[in-house]
mmCIF file of C-alpha atoms in Angstrom:
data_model
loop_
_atom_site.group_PDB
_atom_site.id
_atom_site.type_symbol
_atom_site.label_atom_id
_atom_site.label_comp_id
_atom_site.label_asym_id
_atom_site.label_seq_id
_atom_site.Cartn_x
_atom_site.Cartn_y
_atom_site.Cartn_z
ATOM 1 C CA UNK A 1 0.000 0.000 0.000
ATOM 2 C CA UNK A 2 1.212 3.299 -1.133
ATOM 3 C CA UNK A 3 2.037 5.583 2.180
ATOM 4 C CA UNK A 4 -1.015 8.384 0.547
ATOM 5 C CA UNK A 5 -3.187 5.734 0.958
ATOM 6 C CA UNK A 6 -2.391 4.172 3.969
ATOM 7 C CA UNK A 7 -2.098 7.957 5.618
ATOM 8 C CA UNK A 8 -6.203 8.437 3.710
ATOM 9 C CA UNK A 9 -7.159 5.263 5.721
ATOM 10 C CA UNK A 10 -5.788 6.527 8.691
ATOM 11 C CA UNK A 11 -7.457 9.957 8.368
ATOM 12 C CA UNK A 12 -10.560 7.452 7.504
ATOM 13 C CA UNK A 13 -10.023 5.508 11.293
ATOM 14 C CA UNK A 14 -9.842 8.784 12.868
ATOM 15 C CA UNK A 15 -12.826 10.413 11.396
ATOM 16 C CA UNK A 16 -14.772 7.240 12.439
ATOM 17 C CA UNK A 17 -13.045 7.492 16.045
ATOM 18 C CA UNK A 18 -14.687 10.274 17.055
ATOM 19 C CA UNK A 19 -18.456 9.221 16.524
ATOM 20 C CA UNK A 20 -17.126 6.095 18.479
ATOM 21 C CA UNK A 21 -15.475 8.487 21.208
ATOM 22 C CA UNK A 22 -18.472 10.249 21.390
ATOM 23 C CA UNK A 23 -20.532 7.804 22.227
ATOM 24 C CA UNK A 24 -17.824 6.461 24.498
ATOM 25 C CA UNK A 25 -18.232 9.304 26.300
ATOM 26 C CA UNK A 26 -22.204 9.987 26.105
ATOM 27 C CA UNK A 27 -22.547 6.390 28.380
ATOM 28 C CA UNK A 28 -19.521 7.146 30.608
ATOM 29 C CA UNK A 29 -21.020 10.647 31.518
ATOM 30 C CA UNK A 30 -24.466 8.838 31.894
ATOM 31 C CA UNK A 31 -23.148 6.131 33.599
ATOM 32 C CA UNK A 32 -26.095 4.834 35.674
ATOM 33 C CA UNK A 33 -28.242 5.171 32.850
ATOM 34 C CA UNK A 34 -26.581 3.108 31.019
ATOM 35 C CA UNK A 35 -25.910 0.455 33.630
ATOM 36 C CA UNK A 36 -29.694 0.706 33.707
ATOM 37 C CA UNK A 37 -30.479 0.753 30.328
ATOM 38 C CA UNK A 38 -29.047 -2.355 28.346
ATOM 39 C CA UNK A 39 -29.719 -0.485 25.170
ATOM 40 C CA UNK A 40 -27.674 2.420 26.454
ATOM 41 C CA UNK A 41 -24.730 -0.591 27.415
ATOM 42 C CA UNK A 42 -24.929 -2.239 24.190
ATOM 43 C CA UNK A 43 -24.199 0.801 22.607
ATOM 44 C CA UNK A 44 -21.311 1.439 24.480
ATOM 45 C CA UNK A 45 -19.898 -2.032 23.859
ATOM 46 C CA UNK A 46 -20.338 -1.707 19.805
ATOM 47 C CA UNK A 47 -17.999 1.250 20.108
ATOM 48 C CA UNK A 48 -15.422 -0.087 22.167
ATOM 49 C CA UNK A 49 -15.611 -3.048 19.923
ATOM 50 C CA UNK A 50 -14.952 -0.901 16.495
ATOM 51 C CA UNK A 51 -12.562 0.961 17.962
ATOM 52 C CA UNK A 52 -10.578 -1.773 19.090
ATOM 53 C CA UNK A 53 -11.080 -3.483 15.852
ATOM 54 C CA UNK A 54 -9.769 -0.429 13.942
ATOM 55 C CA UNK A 55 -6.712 0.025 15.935
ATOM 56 C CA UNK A 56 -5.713 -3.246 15.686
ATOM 57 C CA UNK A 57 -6.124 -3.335 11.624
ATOM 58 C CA UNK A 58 -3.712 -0.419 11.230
ATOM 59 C CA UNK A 59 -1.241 -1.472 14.006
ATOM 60 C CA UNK A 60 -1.869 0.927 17.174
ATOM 61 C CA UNK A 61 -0.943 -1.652 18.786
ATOM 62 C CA UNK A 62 -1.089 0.714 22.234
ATOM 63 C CA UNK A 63 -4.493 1.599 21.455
ATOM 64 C CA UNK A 64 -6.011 -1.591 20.964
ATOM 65 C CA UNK A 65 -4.854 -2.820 24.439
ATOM 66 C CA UNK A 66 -6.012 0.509 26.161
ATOM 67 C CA UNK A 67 -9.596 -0.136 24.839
ATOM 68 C CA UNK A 68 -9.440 -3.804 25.134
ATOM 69 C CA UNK A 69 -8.491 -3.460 28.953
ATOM 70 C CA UNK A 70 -11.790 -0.773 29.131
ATOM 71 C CA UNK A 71 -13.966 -3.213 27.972
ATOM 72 C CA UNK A 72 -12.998 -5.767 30.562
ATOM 73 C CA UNK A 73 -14.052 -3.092 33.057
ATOM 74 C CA UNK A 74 -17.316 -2.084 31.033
ATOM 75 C CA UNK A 75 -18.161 -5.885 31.940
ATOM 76 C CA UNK A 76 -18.828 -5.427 35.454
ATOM 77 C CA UNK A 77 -21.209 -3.043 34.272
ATOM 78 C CA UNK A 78 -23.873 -5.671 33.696
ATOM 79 C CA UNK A 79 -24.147 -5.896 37.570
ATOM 80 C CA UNK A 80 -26.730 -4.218 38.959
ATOM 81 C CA UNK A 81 -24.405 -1.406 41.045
ATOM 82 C CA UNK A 82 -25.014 2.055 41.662
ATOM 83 C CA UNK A 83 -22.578 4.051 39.849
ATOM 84 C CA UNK A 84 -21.064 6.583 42.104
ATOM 85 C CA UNK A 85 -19.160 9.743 41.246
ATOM 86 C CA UNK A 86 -15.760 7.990 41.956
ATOM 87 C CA UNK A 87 -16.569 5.504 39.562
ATOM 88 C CA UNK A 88 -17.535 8.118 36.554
ATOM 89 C CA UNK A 89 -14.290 9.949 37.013
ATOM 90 C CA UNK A 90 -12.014 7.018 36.624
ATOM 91 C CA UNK A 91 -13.918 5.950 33.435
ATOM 92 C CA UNK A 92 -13.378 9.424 32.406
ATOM 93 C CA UNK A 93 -9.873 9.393 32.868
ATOM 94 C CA UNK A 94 -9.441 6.592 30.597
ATOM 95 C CA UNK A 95 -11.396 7.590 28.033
ATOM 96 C CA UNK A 96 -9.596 10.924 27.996
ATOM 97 C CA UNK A 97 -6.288 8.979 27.686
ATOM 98 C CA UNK A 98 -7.719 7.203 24.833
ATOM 99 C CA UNK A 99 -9.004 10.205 22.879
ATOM 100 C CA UNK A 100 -5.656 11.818 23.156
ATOM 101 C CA UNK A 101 -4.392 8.711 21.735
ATOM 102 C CA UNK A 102 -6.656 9.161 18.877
ATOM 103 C CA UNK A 103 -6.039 12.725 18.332
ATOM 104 C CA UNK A 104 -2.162 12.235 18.312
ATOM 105 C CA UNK A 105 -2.320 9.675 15.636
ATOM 106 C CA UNK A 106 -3.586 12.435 12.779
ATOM 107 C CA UNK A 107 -0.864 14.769 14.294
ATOM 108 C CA UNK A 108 2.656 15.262 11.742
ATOM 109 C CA UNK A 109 4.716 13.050 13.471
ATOM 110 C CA UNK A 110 2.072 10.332 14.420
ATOM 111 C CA UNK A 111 1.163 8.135 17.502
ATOM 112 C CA UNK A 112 5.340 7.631 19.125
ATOM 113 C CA UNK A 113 6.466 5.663 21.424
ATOM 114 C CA UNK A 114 6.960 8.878 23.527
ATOM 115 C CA UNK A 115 3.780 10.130 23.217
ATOM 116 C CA UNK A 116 2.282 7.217 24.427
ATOM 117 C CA UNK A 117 4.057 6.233 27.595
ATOM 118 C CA UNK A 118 3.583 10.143 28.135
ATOM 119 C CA UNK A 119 -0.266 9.779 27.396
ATOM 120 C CA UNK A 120 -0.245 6.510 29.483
ATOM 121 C CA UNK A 121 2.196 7.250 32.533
ATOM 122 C CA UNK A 122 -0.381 6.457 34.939
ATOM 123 C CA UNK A 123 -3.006 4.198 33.391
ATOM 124 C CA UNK A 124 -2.546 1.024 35.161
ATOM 125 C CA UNK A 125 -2.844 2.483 38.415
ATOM 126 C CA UNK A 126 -6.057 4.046 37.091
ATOM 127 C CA UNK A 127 -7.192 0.249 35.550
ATOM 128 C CA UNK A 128 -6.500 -1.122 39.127
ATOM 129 C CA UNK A 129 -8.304 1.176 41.215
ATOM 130 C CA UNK A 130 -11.538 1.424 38.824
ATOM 131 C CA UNK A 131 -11.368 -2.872 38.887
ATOM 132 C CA UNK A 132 -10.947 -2.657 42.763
ATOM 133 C CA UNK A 133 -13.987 0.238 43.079
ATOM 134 C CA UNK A 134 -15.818 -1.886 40.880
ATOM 135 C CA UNK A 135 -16.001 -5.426 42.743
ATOM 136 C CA UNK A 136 -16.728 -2.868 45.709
ATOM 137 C CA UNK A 137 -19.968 -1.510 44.410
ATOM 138 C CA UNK A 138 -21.254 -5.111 43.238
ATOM 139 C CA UNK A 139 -20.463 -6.953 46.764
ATOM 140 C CA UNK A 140 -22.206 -3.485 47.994
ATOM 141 C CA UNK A 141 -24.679 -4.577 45.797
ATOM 142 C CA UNK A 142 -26.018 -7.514 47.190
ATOM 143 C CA UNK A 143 -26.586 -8.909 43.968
ATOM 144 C CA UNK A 144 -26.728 -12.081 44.809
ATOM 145 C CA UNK A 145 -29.670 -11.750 47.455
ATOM 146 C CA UNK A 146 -31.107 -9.711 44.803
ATOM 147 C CA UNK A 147 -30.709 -12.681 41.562
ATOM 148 C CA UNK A 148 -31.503 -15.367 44.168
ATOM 149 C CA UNK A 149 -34.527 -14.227 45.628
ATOM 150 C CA UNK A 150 -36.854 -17.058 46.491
ATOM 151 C CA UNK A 151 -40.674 -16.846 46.608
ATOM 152 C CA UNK A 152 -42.090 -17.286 50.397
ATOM 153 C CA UNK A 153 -44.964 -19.412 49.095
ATOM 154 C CA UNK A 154 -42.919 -21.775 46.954
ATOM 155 C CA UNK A 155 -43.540 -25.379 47.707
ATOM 156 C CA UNK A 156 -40.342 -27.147 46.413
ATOM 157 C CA UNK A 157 -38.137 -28.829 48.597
ATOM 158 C CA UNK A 158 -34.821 -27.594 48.652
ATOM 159 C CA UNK A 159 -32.872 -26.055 50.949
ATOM 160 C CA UNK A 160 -30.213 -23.707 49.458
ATOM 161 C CA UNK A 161 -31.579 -20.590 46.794
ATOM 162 C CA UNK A 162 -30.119 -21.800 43.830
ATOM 163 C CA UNK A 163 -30.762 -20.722 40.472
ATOM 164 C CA UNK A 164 -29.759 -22.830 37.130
ATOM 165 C CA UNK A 165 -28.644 -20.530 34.217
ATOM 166 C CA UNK A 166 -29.071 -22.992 31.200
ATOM 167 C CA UNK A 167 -26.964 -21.318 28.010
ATOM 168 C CA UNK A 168 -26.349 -22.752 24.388
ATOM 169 C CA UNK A 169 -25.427 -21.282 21.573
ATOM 170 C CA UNK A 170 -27.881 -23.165 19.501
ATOM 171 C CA UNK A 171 -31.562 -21.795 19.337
ATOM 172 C CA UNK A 172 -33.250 -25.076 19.158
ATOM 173 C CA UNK A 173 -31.782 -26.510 22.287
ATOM 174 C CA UNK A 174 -32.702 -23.090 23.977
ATOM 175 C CA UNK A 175 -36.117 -23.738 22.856
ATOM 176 C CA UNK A 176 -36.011 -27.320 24.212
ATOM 177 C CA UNK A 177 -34.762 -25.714 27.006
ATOM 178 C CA UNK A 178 -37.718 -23.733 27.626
ATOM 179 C CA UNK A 179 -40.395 -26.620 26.779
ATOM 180 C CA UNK A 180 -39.040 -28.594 29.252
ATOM 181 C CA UNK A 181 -38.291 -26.643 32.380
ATOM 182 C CA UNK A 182 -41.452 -25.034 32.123
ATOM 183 C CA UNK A 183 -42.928 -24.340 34.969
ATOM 184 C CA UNK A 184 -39.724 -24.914 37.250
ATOM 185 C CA UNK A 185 -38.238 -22.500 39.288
ATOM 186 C CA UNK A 186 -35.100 -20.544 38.889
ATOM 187 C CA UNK A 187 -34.082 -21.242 36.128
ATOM 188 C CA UNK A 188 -32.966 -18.989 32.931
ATOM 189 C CA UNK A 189 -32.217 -19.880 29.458
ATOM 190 C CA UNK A 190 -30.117 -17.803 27.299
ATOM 191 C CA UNK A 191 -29.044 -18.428 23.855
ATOM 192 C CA UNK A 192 -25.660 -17.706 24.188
ATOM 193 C CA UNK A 193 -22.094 -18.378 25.804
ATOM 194 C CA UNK A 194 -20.995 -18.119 28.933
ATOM 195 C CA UNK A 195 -18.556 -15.387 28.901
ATOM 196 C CA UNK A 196 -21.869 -13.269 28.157
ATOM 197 C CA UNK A 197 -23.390 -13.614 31.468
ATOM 198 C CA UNK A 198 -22.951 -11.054 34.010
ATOM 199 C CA UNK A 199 -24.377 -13.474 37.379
ATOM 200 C CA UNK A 200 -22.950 -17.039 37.897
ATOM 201 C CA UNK A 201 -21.150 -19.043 40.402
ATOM 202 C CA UNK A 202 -19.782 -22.103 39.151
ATOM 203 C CA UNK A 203 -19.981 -23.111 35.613
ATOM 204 C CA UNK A 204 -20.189 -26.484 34.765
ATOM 205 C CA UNK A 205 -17.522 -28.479 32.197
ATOM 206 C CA UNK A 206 -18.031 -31.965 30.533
ATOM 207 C CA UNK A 207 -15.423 -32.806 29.233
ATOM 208 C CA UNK A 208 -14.639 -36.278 28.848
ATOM 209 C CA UNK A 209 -13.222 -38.081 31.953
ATOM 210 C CA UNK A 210 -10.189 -39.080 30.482
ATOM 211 C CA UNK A 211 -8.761 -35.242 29.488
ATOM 212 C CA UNK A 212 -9.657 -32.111 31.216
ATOM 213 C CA UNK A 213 -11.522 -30.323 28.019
ATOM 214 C CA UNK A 214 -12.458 -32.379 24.841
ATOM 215 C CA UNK A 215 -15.193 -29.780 22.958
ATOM 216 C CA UNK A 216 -15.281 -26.414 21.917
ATOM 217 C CA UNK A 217 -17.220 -25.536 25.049
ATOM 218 C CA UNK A 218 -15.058 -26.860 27.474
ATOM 219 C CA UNK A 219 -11.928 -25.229 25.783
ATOM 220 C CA UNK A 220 -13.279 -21.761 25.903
ATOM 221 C CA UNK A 221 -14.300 -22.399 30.035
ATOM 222 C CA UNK A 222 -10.743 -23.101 30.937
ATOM 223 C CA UNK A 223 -9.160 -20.580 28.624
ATOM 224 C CA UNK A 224 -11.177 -18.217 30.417
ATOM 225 C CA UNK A 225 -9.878 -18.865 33.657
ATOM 226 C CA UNK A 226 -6.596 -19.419 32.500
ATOM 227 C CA UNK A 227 -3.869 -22.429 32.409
ATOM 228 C CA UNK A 228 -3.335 -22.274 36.180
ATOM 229 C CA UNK A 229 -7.067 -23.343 36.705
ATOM 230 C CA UNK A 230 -6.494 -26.479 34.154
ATOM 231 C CA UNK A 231 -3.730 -27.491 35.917
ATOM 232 C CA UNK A 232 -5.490 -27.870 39.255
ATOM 233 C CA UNK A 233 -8.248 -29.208 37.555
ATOM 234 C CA UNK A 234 -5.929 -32.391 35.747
ATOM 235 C CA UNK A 235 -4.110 -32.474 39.588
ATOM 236 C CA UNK A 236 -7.504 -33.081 41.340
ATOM 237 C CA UNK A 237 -8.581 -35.815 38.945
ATOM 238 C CA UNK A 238 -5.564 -37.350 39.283
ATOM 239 C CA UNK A 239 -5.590 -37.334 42.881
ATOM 240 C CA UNK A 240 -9.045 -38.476 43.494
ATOM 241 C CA UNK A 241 -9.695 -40.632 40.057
ATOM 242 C CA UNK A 242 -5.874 -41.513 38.833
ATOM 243 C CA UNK A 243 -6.575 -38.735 35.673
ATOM 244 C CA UNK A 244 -9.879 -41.158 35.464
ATOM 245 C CA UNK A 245 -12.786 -39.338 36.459
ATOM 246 C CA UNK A 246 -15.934 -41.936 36.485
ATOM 247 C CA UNK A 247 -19.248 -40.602 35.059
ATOM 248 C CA UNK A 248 -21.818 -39.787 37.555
ATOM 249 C CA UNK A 249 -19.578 -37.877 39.502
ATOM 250 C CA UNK A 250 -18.593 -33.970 39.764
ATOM 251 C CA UNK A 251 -15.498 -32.027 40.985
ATOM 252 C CA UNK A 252 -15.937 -28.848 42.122
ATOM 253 C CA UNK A 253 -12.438 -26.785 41.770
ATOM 254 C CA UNK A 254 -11.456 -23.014 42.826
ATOM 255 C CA UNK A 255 -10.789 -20.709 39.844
ATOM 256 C CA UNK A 256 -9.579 -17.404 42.065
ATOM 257 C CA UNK A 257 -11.848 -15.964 39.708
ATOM 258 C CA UNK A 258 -13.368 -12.720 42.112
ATOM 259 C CA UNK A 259 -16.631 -12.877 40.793
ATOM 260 C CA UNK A 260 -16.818 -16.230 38.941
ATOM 261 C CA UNK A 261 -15.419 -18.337 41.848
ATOM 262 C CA UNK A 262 -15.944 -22.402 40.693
ATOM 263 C CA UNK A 263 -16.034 -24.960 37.886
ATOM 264 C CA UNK A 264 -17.631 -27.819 38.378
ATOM 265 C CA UNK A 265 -15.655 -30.760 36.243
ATOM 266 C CA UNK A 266 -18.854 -33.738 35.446
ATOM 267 C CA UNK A 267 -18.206 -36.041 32.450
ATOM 268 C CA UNK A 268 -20.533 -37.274 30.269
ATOM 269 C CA UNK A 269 -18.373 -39.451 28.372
ATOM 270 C CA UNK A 270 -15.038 -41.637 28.965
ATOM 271 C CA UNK A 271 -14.011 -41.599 25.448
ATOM 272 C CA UNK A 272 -14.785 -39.967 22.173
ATOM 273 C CA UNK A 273 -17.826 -42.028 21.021
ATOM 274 C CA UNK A 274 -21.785 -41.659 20.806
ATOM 275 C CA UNK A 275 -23.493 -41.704 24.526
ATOM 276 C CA UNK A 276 -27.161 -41.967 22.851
ATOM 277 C CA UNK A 277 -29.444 -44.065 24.457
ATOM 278 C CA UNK A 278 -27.713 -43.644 27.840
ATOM 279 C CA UNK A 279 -28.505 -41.547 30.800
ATOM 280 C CA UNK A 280 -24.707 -39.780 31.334
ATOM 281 C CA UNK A 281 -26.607 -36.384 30.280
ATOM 282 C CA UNK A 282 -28.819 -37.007 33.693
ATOM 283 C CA UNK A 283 -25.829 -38.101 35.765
ATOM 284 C CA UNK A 284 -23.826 -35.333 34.921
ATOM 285 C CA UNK A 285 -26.106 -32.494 36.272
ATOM 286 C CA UNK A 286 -27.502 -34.874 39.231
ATOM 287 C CA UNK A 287 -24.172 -34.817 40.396
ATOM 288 C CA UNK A 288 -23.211 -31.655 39.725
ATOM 289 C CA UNK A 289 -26.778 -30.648 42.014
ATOM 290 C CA UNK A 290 -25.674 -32.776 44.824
ATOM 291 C CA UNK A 291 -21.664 -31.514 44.581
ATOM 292 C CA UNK A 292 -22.978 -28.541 45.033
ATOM 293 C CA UNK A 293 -25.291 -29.363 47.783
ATOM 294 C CA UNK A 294 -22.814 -30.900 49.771
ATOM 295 C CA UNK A 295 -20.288 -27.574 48.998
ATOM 296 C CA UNK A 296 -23.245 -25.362 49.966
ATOM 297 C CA UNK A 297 -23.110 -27.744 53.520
ATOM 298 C CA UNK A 298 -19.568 -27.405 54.019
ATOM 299 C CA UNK A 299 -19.574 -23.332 53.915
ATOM 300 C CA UNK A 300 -23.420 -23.039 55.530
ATOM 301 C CA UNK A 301 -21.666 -20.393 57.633
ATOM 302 C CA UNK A 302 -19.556 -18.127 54.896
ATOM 303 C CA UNK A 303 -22.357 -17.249 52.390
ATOM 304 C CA UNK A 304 -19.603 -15.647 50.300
ATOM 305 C CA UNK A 305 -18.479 -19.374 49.407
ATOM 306 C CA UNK A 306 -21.665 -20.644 48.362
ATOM 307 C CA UNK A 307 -22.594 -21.697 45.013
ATOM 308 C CA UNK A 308 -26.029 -20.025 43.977
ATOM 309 C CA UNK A 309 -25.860 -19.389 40.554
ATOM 310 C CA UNK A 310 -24.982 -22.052 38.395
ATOM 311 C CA UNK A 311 -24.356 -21.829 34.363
ATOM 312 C CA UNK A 312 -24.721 -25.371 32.442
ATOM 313 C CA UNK A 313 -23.835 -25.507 29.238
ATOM 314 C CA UNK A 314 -26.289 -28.265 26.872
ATOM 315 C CA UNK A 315 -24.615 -31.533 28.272
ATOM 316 C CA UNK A 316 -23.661 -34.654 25.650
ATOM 317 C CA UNK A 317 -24.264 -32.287 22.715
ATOM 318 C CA UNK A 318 -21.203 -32.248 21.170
ATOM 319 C CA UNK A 319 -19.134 -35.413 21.012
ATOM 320 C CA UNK A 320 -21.352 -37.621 22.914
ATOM 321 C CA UNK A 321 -23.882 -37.060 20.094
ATOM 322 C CA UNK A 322 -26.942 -36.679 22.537
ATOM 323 C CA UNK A 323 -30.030 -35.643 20.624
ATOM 324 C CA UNK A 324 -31.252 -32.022 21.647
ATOM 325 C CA UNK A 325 -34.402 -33.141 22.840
ATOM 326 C CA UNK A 326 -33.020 -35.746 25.050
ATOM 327 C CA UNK A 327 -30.500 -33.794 26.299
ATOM 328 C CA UNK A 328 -33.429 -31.195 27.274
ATOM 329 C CA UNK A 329 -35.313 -34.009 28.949
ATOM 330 C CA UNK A 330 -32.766 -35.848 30.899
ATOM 331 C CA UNK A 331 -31.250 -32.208 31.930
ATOM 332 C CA UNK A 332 -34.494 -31.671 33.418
ATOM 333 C CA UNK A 333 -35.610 -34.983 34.763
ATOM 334 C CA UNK A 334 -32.315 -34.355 37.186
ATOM 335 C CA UNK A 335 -33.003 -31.294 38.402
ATOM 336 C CA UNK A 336 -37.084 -31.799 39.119
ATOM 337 C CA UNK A 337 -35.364 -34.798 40.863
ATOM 338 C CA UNK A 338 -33.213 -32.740 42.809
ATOM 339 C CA UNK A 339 -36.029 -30.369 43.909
ATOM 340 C CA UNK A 340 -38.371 -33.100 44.682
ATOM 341 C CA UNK A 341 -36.143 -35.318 46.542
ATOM 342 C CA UNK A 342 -34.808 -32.919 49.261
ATOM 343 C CA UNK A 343 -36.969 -31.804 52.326
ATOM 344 C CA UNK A 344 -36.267 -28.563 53.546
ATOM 345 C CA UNK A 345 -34.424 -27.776 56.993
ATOM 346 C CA UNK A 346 -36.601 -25.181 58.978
ATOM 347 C CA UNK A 347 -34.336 -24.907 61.062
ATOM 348 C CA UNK A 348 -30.980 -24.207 59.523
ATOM 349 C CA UNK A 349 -29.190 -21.878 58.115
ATOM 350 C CA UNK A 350 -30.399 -22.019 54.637
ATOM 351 C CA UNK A 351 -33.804 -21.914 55.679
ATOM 352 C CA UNK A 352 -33.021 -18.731 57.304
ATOM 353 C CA UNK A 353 -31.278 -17.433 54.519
ATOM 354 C CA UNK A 354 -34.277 -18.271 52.113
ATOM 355 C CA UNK A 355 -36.410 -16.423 54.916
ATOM 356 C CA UNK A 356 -34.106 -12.834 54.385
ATOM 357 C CA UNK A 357 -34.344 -13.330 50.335
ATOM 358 C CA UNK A 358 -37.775 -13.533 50.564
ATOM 359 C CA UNK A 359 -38.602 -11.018 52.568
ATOM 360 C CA UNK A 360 -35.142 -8.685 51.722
#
């Protein structure tokens, strides 16, 4: 590319860059109505998207990382906080740094190595404080009394609030989904992945028992949490199951995730073949229900441990060649199982926390 029409595309980027900057800054100096509004936060996500996107195309290499490490922030939007004036100012200070960024780029001598680390001297402190002010407001929050709250004249049987989050990226298993956990409570299906949801506890893996991730699925849950969380993960399996995890059973593992704090590991299959016609879909989740269960028991006194929200993935749909609708109906059959089979404790301290959702 000829350097008058790489500098055109460059004026081009810029141009664009400030409708994106503008709206960048329209939901930053709104900021609780867009934390309200998920229009309003969708917007701002399409522009840090484009922008990032552009800067990486053209090499602003400095740029690109700057947004990218705004979006991770804009994340923690999705909880339902209350945006406080600290919080608006540190937002602003970032976006500032990244429309001077912007601006320097159409300048003579270009975006330079000097003019960043001038431009970004103090960014990272700025990054840490706004992620540490962040998990403040959402533990302030309470959102987890708040996306747990049980109903006082429910019937069912159970005795910790616990809400299923079932998630798939394909629409007719979503659908299945709905048709078949009609009528239960807490649960929500979203057609989707799980790096899109804002709420969840402990996400659930089933990968095959013989290798810690075996599916696209699974592969995108531990990359999210990193390599150090896979490597505990193989350790405990070969600890408890000698690296051979049976089916029917689930291991719950830390991630040191601050707001997505568990995986639970349940296989559905021991080797790469077809599981149709057998029930490993239903023994996957019904132990995943009573691993958590008996977590839930172990930390009855530190609610901050507890597993309430929990996101599971369409089990035995990938290599285990499970059809939709089965996996729908055995994924349900083990969770009206769970609710049915338990008794609740009036006395204990789950009871007692049901008894402040309710009535929070």
């Amino acid at each position: 590319m000829k350097p008058e029409e790489f500098k055109k595309i460059i004026g081009y980027f810029v141009d664009e860059s400030q409708d994106h900057l503008n709206t960048i800054y329209k939901g930053l100096f709104h900021l609780q109505n867009t934390i309200d509004n998920r229009d309003e936060l969708g917007e701002l996500f399409r522009a840090t998207f484009c922008l990032k996107g552009g800067a990486a195309m053209l090499g602003f290499t400095s740029l690109q990382k700057l947004v990218y490490h705004l979006e991770d922030c804009l994340k923690l939007l999705r909880y339902p906080i209350i945006a406080d004036e600290p919080l608006q100012l540190l937002f602003l200070d970032i976006y500032h740094a990244i429309k001077r960024l912007v601006l320097e780029i159409k300048t003579p001598a270009g975006l330079t190595e000097a003019k960043v680390n001038d431009i970004t001297l103090n960014i990272d402190t700025i990054f840490t404080i706004l992620n540490s002010h962040l998990l403040f407001l959402i533990d302030k929050s309470n959102y987890k009394a708040k996306v747990t709250n049980t109903d006082a004249c429910q019937t069912w049987g159970y005795d910790i609030p616990l809400k299923l989050i079932l998630l798939d990226t394909k629409t007719f298993l979503c659908r299945t989904f709905a048709d078949y956990f009609a009528g239960l409570p807490h649960v929500q299906i979203i057609n989707g992945t799980f790096e899109d949801l804002p709420f969840f506890d402990c996400v659930v893996t089933a990968a095959s028992s013989l290798n810690s991730a075996q599916n696209n699925s699974d592969t995108a849950i531990l990359k999210f949490f990193g390599e150090d969380v896979e490597k505990l993960l193989q350790k405990h399996i070969q600890e408890e199951y000698l690296g051979d995890q049976p089916i029917g059973t689930s291991l719950i593992v830390e991630t040191n995730h601050s707001l997505h704090p568990f995986i639970a590991h349940a296989p559905t299959l021991r080797m790469q073949m077809s599981v149709a016609g057998k029930d490993h879909v239903y023994q996957g989740l019904w132990a995943t229900l009573l691993a958590v269960r008996q977590h839930n028991r172990l930390y009855c006194n530190y609610i901050q441990k507890q597993i309430n929200i929990i996101a599971v993935p369409g089990l035995g749909t990938s290599l285990g060649c499970v059809p939709i609708d089965e996996v729908a109906r055995q994924m349900s059959m083990a969770y009206q199982n769970f609710l049915f089979s338990l008794r609740p404790f009036p006395n204990s301290y789950h009871q007692k926390s049901q008894d402040l959702f309710a009535f929070s």
